[in-house]
Every structure is written in structure tokens, then in C-alpha cells.
């Protein structure tokens, strides 16, 4: 990894360490969040399309975290930064690597996802290597049963570990044209759609699938 990439990651980790958890966005009793590998270390902003996706699938009485990781009010998340697909891919690969092998990043992951342990319910949309971040966090937590209800929707997951915990409801959606997820992930797909790696959350069929699955899992629970 190049020197400039390393120093950028160090600056990013310094910023994450300096953030106070008092400013976390994961404070509501029921939260919906979008977790993916970052395509830009200076900003955790979600695209307008991603925010619209969250808005359309949000269960009643849930609040949306309007940012990607670290889900903190003090970390830049309002400014849209345009990134080419190539740069987004490279950045995602780096993020994947740091999730697995950078202990300092793993600690930041632990810290900034820890407010989830105080919620009643969370629905997490894991895009691409977001599932890898989540499985890393869960592995570091250990075998204990989670103290909150967690539902995970994986869109084109790229994860080294399989998420097969009994206390988590999981929906895996993969695209026919998604070569990353096909070759770099071992989760069986619950649903296959006509998507590539980058456009899941912009597709009406995916929005419909996710919306219905969340409502169905609520209904099953009530039954």
C-alpha cells in the first residue's frame, strides 16, 4: 500500500479516535442504518439515492442514521463527494483490508458501533464490504447473544466470514452481473436480481424486496 494511502488512513483513524460517542447518531431505540466500505475517507455522506432508499424502506417508528460509518454528527457527512467507480472500488478494497488486518481500525469499528448495544432494534443495510465490517464487529463481541434485535440486509456482500448467527435475521441479495460478490463472498443468495455491484439500492425491485421482507419479518414476529 502506497505511503500516501497509509498516511490518509492514519489521518482518518486519528479523526475517528477524536470523535465523542456523545455525538453518535445511533441513539434512538430503533435505528435503520446503511453500512458500507467507504469510497472516500474525508466524508461519510450517503448519496441522495441511498438516503431515498432508506426513506422508502424505513419501518414505522424507526429513525434513519443519515450517514455512513462512523455515524457521528461531528464527522463530515453532509457534503457529497463525487468518486469514480474505479476509485470507489480501490477505496473499498483498502477498507476491506483494514477491516481484517488493521487493529486500530478494528478498535474504531468496535467503538463507533458499540452504541448499537443500547438500542432495542436495528435494521442494517450492508452494502458490499459493509457485511465484512459487521461480521468483524460481531466476532470481536464474542458468542454472547445480542442484547437487541438485529436484522441485516446484505446487498452484493463481500465478506470473508459467513454471518450465520441464530440471533440475527439475514436477507442476502446478489446481482447476476456482480462479479465482486460472486467471487469474493460465500453467502448463498436468498434472492438474485439483475444488478451489478454498484446499483442495488437504486433499483425499484430491490427496494420492493427489502421493504416487503422487513414488514414480513415484523408480521412473523407478531404471529
Short mmCIF file of N, CA, C and O in Angstrom, two decimals, residues 143-214:
data_model
loop_
_atom_site.label_atom_id
_atom_site.label_comp_id
_atom_site.label_asym_id
_atom_site.label_seq_id
_atom_site.Cartn_x
_atom_site.Cartn_y
_atom_site.Cartn_z
N UNK A 143 -19.40 -14.65 21.58
CA UNK A 143 -20.54 -15.54 21.33
C UNK A 143 -21.84 -15.12 22.02
O UNK A 143 -22.88 -15.69 21.79
N UNK A 144 -21.74 -14.14 22.91
CA UNK A 144 -22.93 -13.74 23.67
C UNK A 144 -24.09 -13.40 22.74
O UNK A 144 -23.89 -12.84 21.67
N UNK A 145 -25.29 -13.72 23.20
CA UNK A 145 -26.48 -13.35 22.42
C UNK A 145 -26.59 -11.83 22.42
O UNK A 145 -26.33 -11.18 23.44
N UNK A 146 -26.93 -11.25 21.28
CA UNK A 146 -27.02 -9.80 21.19
C UNK A 146 -28.14 -9.28 22.10
O UNK A 146 -29.21 -9.88 22.18
N UNK A 147 -27.90 -8.12 22.75
CA UNK A 147 -28.92 -7.58 23.65
C UNK A 147 -30.00 -6.78 22.92
O UNK A 147 -30.81 -6.11 23.54
N UNK A 148 -30.00 -6.81 21.58
CA UNK A 148 -31.02 -6.09 20.81
C UNK A 148 -31.40 -6.93 19.59
O UNK A 148 -30.69 -7.86 19.23
N UNK A 149 -32.53 -6.62 18.99
CA UNK A 149 -32.95 -7.35 17.80
C UNK A 149 -32.24 -6.77 16.59
O UNK A 149 -32.27 -5.57 16.36
N UNK A 150 -31.61 -7.65 15.80
CA UNK A 150 -30.86 -7.19 14.62
C UNK A 150 -31.33 -7.90 13.37
O UNK A 150 -31.40 -9.13 13.33
N UNK A 151 -31.69 -7.09 12.37
CA UNK A 151 -31.99 -7.62 11.04
C UNK A 151 -30.99 -7.02 10.06
O UNK A 151 -30.72 -5.82 10.11
N UNK A 152 -30.44 -7.85 9.19
CA UNK A 152 -29.40 -7.41 8.26
C UNK A 152 -29.83 -7.73 6.84
O UNK A 152 -30.23 -8.85 6.53
N UNK A 153 -29.75 -6.73 5.97
CA UNK A 153 -29.99 -6.94 4.54
C UNK A 153 -28.66 -6.71 3.84
O UNK A 153 -28.09 -5.61 3.90
N UNK A 154 -28.11 -7.76 3.23
CA UNK A 154 -26.81 -7.67 2.57
C UNK A 154 -27.02 -7.48 1.07
O UNK A 154 -27.63 -8.33 0.41
N UNK A 155 -26.53 -6.37 0.54
CA UNK A 155 -26.63 -6.09 -0.90
C UNK A 155 -25.27 -6.33 -1.54
O UNK A 155 -24.31 -5.61 -1.25
N UNK A 156 -25.16 -7.36 -2.37
CA UNK A 156 -23.88 -7.67 -3.01
C UNK A 156 -22.76 -7.80 -2.02
O UNK A 156 -21.72 -7.15 -2.14
N UNK A 157 -22.93 -8.67 -0.98
CA UNK A 157 -21.93 -8.72 0.08
C UNK A 157 -20.56 -9.20 -0.39
O UNK A 157 -20.45 -9.99 -1.31
N UNK A 158 -19.54 -8.65 0.26
CA UNK A 158 -18.16 -9.11 0.08
C UNK A 158 -17.62 -9.27 1.49
O UNK A 158 -17.25 -8.31 2.14
N UNK A 159 -17.64 -10.50 1.99
CA UNK A 159 -17.25 -10.72 3.38
C UNK A 159 -16.41 -11.98 3.49
O UNK A 159 -16.72 -12.99 2.86
N UNK A 160 -15.37 -11.91 4.31
CA UNK A 160 -14.52 -13.10 4.49
C UNK A 160 -15.23 -14.16 5.33
O UNK A 160 -15.07 -15.33 5.13
N UNK A 161 -16.01 -13.69 6.31
CA UNK A 161 -16.70 -14.63 7.20
C UNK A 161 -18.16 -14.74 6.81
O UNK A 161 -18.74 -13.80 6.29
N UNK A 162 -18.75 -15.87 7.16
CA UNK A 162 -20.19 -16.03 6.95
C UNK A 162 -20.93 -15.54 8.19
O UNK A 162 -20.51 -15.79 9.32
N UNK A 163 -22.02 -14.83 7.94
CA UNK A 163 -22.87 -14.39 9.05
C UNK A 163 -23.94 -15.46 9.23
O UNK A 163 -24.90 -15.53 8.47
N UNK A 164 -23.74 -16.34 10.21
CA UNK A 164 -24.73 -17.41 10.38
C UNK A 164 -25.17 -17.54 11.83
O UNK A 164 -25.36 -18.62 12.35
N UNK A 165 -25.30 -16.40 12.49
CA UNK A 165 -25.74 -16.40 13.88
C UNK A 165 -27.25 -16.60 13.95
O UNK A 165 -28.00 -16.01 13.17
N UNK A 166 -27.68 -17.38 14.93
CA UNK A 166 -29.11 -17.68 15.09
C UNK A 166 -29.91 -16.46 15.55
O UNK A 166 -31.11 -16.36 15.34
N UNK A 167 -29.21 -15.50 16.21
CA UNK A 167 -29.95 -14.35 16.76
C UNK A 167 -30.05 -13.18 15.79
O UNK A 167 -30.42 -12.08 16.18
N UNK A 168 -29.73 -13.41 14.52
CA UNK A 168 -29.81 -12.34 13.51
C UNK A 168 -30.63 -12.82 12.31
O UNK A 168 -30.39 -13.90 11.79
N UNK A 169 -31.61 -12.02 11.90
CA UNK A 169 -32.34 -12.31 10.65
C UNK A 169 -31.54 -11.72 9.50
O UNK A 169 -31.17 -10.54 9.55
N UNK A 170 -31.31 -12.52 8.47
CA UNK A 170 -30.45 -12.07 7.36
C UNK A 170 -31.13 -12.30 6.02
O UNK A 170 -31.67 -13.37 5.76
N UNK A 171 -31.10 -11.28 5.16
CA UNK A 171 -31.54 -11.39 3.77
C UNK A 171 -30.36 -11.06 2.88
O UNK A 171 -29.76 -9.98 3.00
N UNK A 172 -29.98 -11.98 2.00
CA UNK A 172 -28.84 -11.75 1.09
C UNK A 172 -29.36 -11.58 -0.34
O UNK A 172 -30.02 -12.46 -0.88
N UNK A 173 -29.06 -10.42 -0.92
CA UNK A 173 -29.46 -10.13 -2.31
C UNK A 173 -28.18 -9.99 -3.14
O UNK A 173 -27.29 -9.21 -2.79
N UNK A 174 -28.10 -10.79 -4.20
CA UNK A 174 -26.93 -10.70 -5.09
C UNK A 174 -27.38 -10.43 -6.52
O UNK A 174 -28.48 -10.81 -6.92
N UNK A 175 -26.50 -9.80 -7.28
CA UNK A 175 -26.81 -9.46 -8.67
C UNK A 175 -26.17 -10.42 -9.65
O UNK A 175 -25.05 -10.88 -9.43
N UNK A 176 -26.90 -10.70 -10.73
CA UNK A 176 -26.35 -11.60 -11.76
C UNK A 176 -25.05 -11.06 -12.34
O UNK A 176 -24.19 -11.80 -12.78
N UNK A 177 -24.92 -9.71 -12.39
CA UNK A 177 -23.73 -9.11 -13.02
C UNK A 177 -22.71 -8.65 -11.98
O UNK A 177 -21.81 -7.89 -12.29
N UNK A 178 -22.88 -9.10 -10.73
CA UNK A 178 -22.00 -8.65 -9.66
C UNK A 178 -20.83 -9.63 -9.50
O UNK A 178 -20.91 -10.60 -8.76
N UNK A 179 -19.72 -9.33 -10.19
CA UNK A 179 -18.59 -10.27 -10.16
C UNK A 179 -17.87 -10.24 -8.81
O UNK A 179 -17.34 -11.25 -8.36
N UNK A 180 -17.88 -9.08 -8.14
CA UNK A 180 -17.21 -8.99 -6.82
C UNK A 180 -17.85 -9.97 -5.84
O UNK A 180 -17.17 -10.74 -5.18
N UNK A 181 -19.17 -9.89 -5.73
CA UNK A 181 -19.88 -10.72 -4.75
C UNK A 181 -19.81 -12.20 -5.14
O UNK A 181 -19.72 -13.08 -4.28
N UNK A 182 -19.84 -12.46 -6.44
CA UNK A 182 -19.80 -13.86 -6.90
C UNK A 182 -18.49 -14.53 -6.50
O UNK A 182 -18.47 -15.66 -6.04
N UNK A 183 -17.37 -13.81 -6.67
CA UNK A 183 -16.07 -14.44 -6.45
C UNK A 183 -15.49 -14.22 -5.06
O UNK A 183 -14.63 -14.97 -4.62
N UNK A 184 -15.95 -13.18 -4.35
CA UNK A 184 -15.30 -12.83 -3.08
C UNK A 184 -16.20 -13.06 -1.87
O UNK A 184 -15.89 -12.60 -0.78
N UNK A 185 -17.31 -13.75 -2.06
CA UNK A 185 -18.23 -13.93 -0.94
C UNK A 185 -18.85 -15.31 -0.98
O UNK A 185 -19.20 -15.81 -2.04
N UNK A 186 -19.00 -15.92 0.22
CA UNK A 186 -19.52 -17.29 0.27
C UNK A 186 -20.97 -17.41 0.72
O UNK A 186 -21.49 -18.52 0.86
N UNK A 187 -21.65 -16.28 0.96
CA UNK A 187 -23.04 -16.36 1.39
C UNK A 187 -23.94 -16.81 0.24
O UNK A 187 -23.86 -16.26 -0.85
N UNK A 188 -24.82 -17.81 0.49
CA UNK A 188 -25.78 -18.14 -0.55
C UNK A 188 -26.78 -16.99 -0.70
O UNK A 188 -27.16 -16.36 0.29
N UNK A 189 -27.20 -16.72 -1.93
CA UNK A 189 -28.17 -15.63 -2.16
C UNK A 189 -29.58 -16.11 -1.85
O UNK A 189 -29.98 -17.20 -2.25
N UNK A 190 -30.34 -15.28 -1.11
CA UNK A 190 -31.77 -15.55 -0.92
C UNK A 190 -32.53 -15.11 -2.16
O UNK A 190 -33.54 -15.71 -2.53
N UNK A 191 -32.05 -14.03 -2.77
CA UNK A 191 -32.69 -13.50 -3.98
C UNK A 191 -31.59 -13.08 -4.95
O UNK A 191 -30.59 -12.50 -4.54
N UNK A 192 -31.79 -13.39 -6.23
CA UNK A 192 -30.86 -12.93 -7.27
C UNK A 192 -31.59 -11.93 -8.15
O UNK A 192 -32.69 -12.19 -8.62
N UNK A 193 -30.98 -10.75 -8.33
CA UNK A 193 -31.61 -9.71 -9.16
C UNK A 193 -30.68 -9.38 -10.33
O UNK A 193 -29.52 -9.78 -10.36
N UNK A 194 -31.21 -8.63 -11.27
CA UNK A 194 -30.44 -8.32 -12.49
C UNK A 194 -29.60 -7.05 -12.27
O UNK A 194 -29.80 -6.04 -12.91
N UNK A 195 -28.64 -7.15 -11.33
CA UNK A 195 -27.92 -5.95 -10.90
C UNK A 195 -26.41 -6.16 -11.02
O UNK A 195 -25.93 -7.29 -11.01
N UNK A 196 -25.67 -5.03 -11.11
CA UNK A 196 -24.21 -5.13 -10.97
C UNK A 196 -23.86 -4.76 -9.52
O UNK A 196 -24.75 -4.64 -8.67
N UNK A 197 -22.58 -4.58 -9.21
CA UNK A 197 -22.17 -4.39 -7.83
C UNK A 197 -22.58 -3.03 -7.26
O UNK A 197 -22.66 -2.85 -6.06
N UNK A 198 -22.83 -2.07 -8.16
CA UNK A 198 -22.96 -0.70 -7.67
C UNK A 198 -24.40 -0.16 -7.63
O UNK A 198 -24.62 0.90 -7.08
N UNK A 199 -25.36 -0.89 -8.22
CA UNK A 199 -26.66 -0.20 -8.34
C UNK A 199 -27.82 -0.82 -7.56
O UNK A 199 -28.97 -0.45 -7.78
N UNK A 200 -27.55 -1.71 -6.61
CA UNK A 200 -28.64 -2.35 -5.86
C UNK A 200 -29.63 -1.35 -5.27
O UNK A 200 -30.84 -1.46 -5.47
N UNK A 201 -29.11 -0.38 -4.52
CA UNK A 201 -30.00 0.49 -3.74
C UNK A 201 -30.75 1.50 -4.60
O UNK A 201 -31.60 2.23 -4.10
N UNK A 202 -30.42 1.52 -5.90
CA UNK A 202 -31.13 2.44 -6.80
C UNK A 202 -32.22 1.73 -7.59
O UNK A 202 -32.91 2.34 -8.39
N UNK A 203 -32.39 0.45 -7.38
CA UNK A 203 -33.33 -0.35 -8.17
C UNK A 203 -34.67 -0.50 -7.46
O UNK A 203 -34.73 -0.84 -6.28
N UNK A 204 -35.75 -0.29 -8.22
CA UNK A 204 -37.09 -0.39 -7.63
C UNK A 204 -37.39 -1.81 -7.15
O UNK A 204 -38.04 -1.99 -6.13
N UNK A 205 -36.91 -2.83 -7.89
CA UNK A 205 -37.21 -4.21 -7.45
C UNK A 205 -36.54 -4.53 -6.11
O UNK A 205 -37.13 -5.19 -5.25
N UNK A 206 -35.32 -4.01 -5.93
CA UNK A 206 -34.61 -4.25 -4.67
C UNK A 206 -35.31 -3.52 -3.52
O UNK A 206 -35.52 -4.07 -2.44
N UNK A 207 -35.72 -2.27 -3.78
CA UNK A 207 -36.45 -1.52 -2.74
C UNK A 207 -37.71 -2.28 -2.32
O UNK A 207 -38.01 -2.41 -1.13
N UNK A 208 -38.43 -2.80 -3.31
CA UNK A 208 -39.66 -3.55 -3.02
C UNK A 208 -39.38 -4.81 -2.20
O UNK A 208 -40.07 -5.10 -1.22
N UNK A 209 -38.36 -5.54 -2.61
CA UNK A 209 -37.96 -6.78 -1.90
C UNK A 209 -37.62 -6.50 -0.43
O UNK A 209 -38.06 -7.20 0.47
N UNK A 210 -36.81 -5.47 -0.22
CA UNK A 210 -36.35 -5.15 1.13
C UNK A 210 -37.52 -4.66 1.99
O UNK A 210 -37.69 -5.09 3.13
N UNK A 211 -38.31 -3.78 1.41
CA UNK A 211 -39.48 -3.24 2.13
C UNK A 211 -40.38 -4.40 2.58
O UNK A 211 -40.78 -4.48 3.75
N UNK A 212 -40.69 -5.32 1.67
CA UNK A 212 -41.61 -6.43 1.99
C UNK A 212 -41.00 -7.40 3.01
O UNK A 212 -41.69 -7.90 3.89
N UNK A 213 -39.69 -7.64 2.88
CA UNK A 213 -39.03 -8.57 3.81
C UNK A 213 -39.06 -8.03 5.24
O UNK A 213 -39.31 -8.76 6.19
N UNK A 214 -38.80 -6.72 5.38
CA UNK A 214 -38.83 -6.11 6.72
C UNK A 214 -40.24 -6.22 7.32
O UNK A 214 -40.41 -6.61 8.48
#
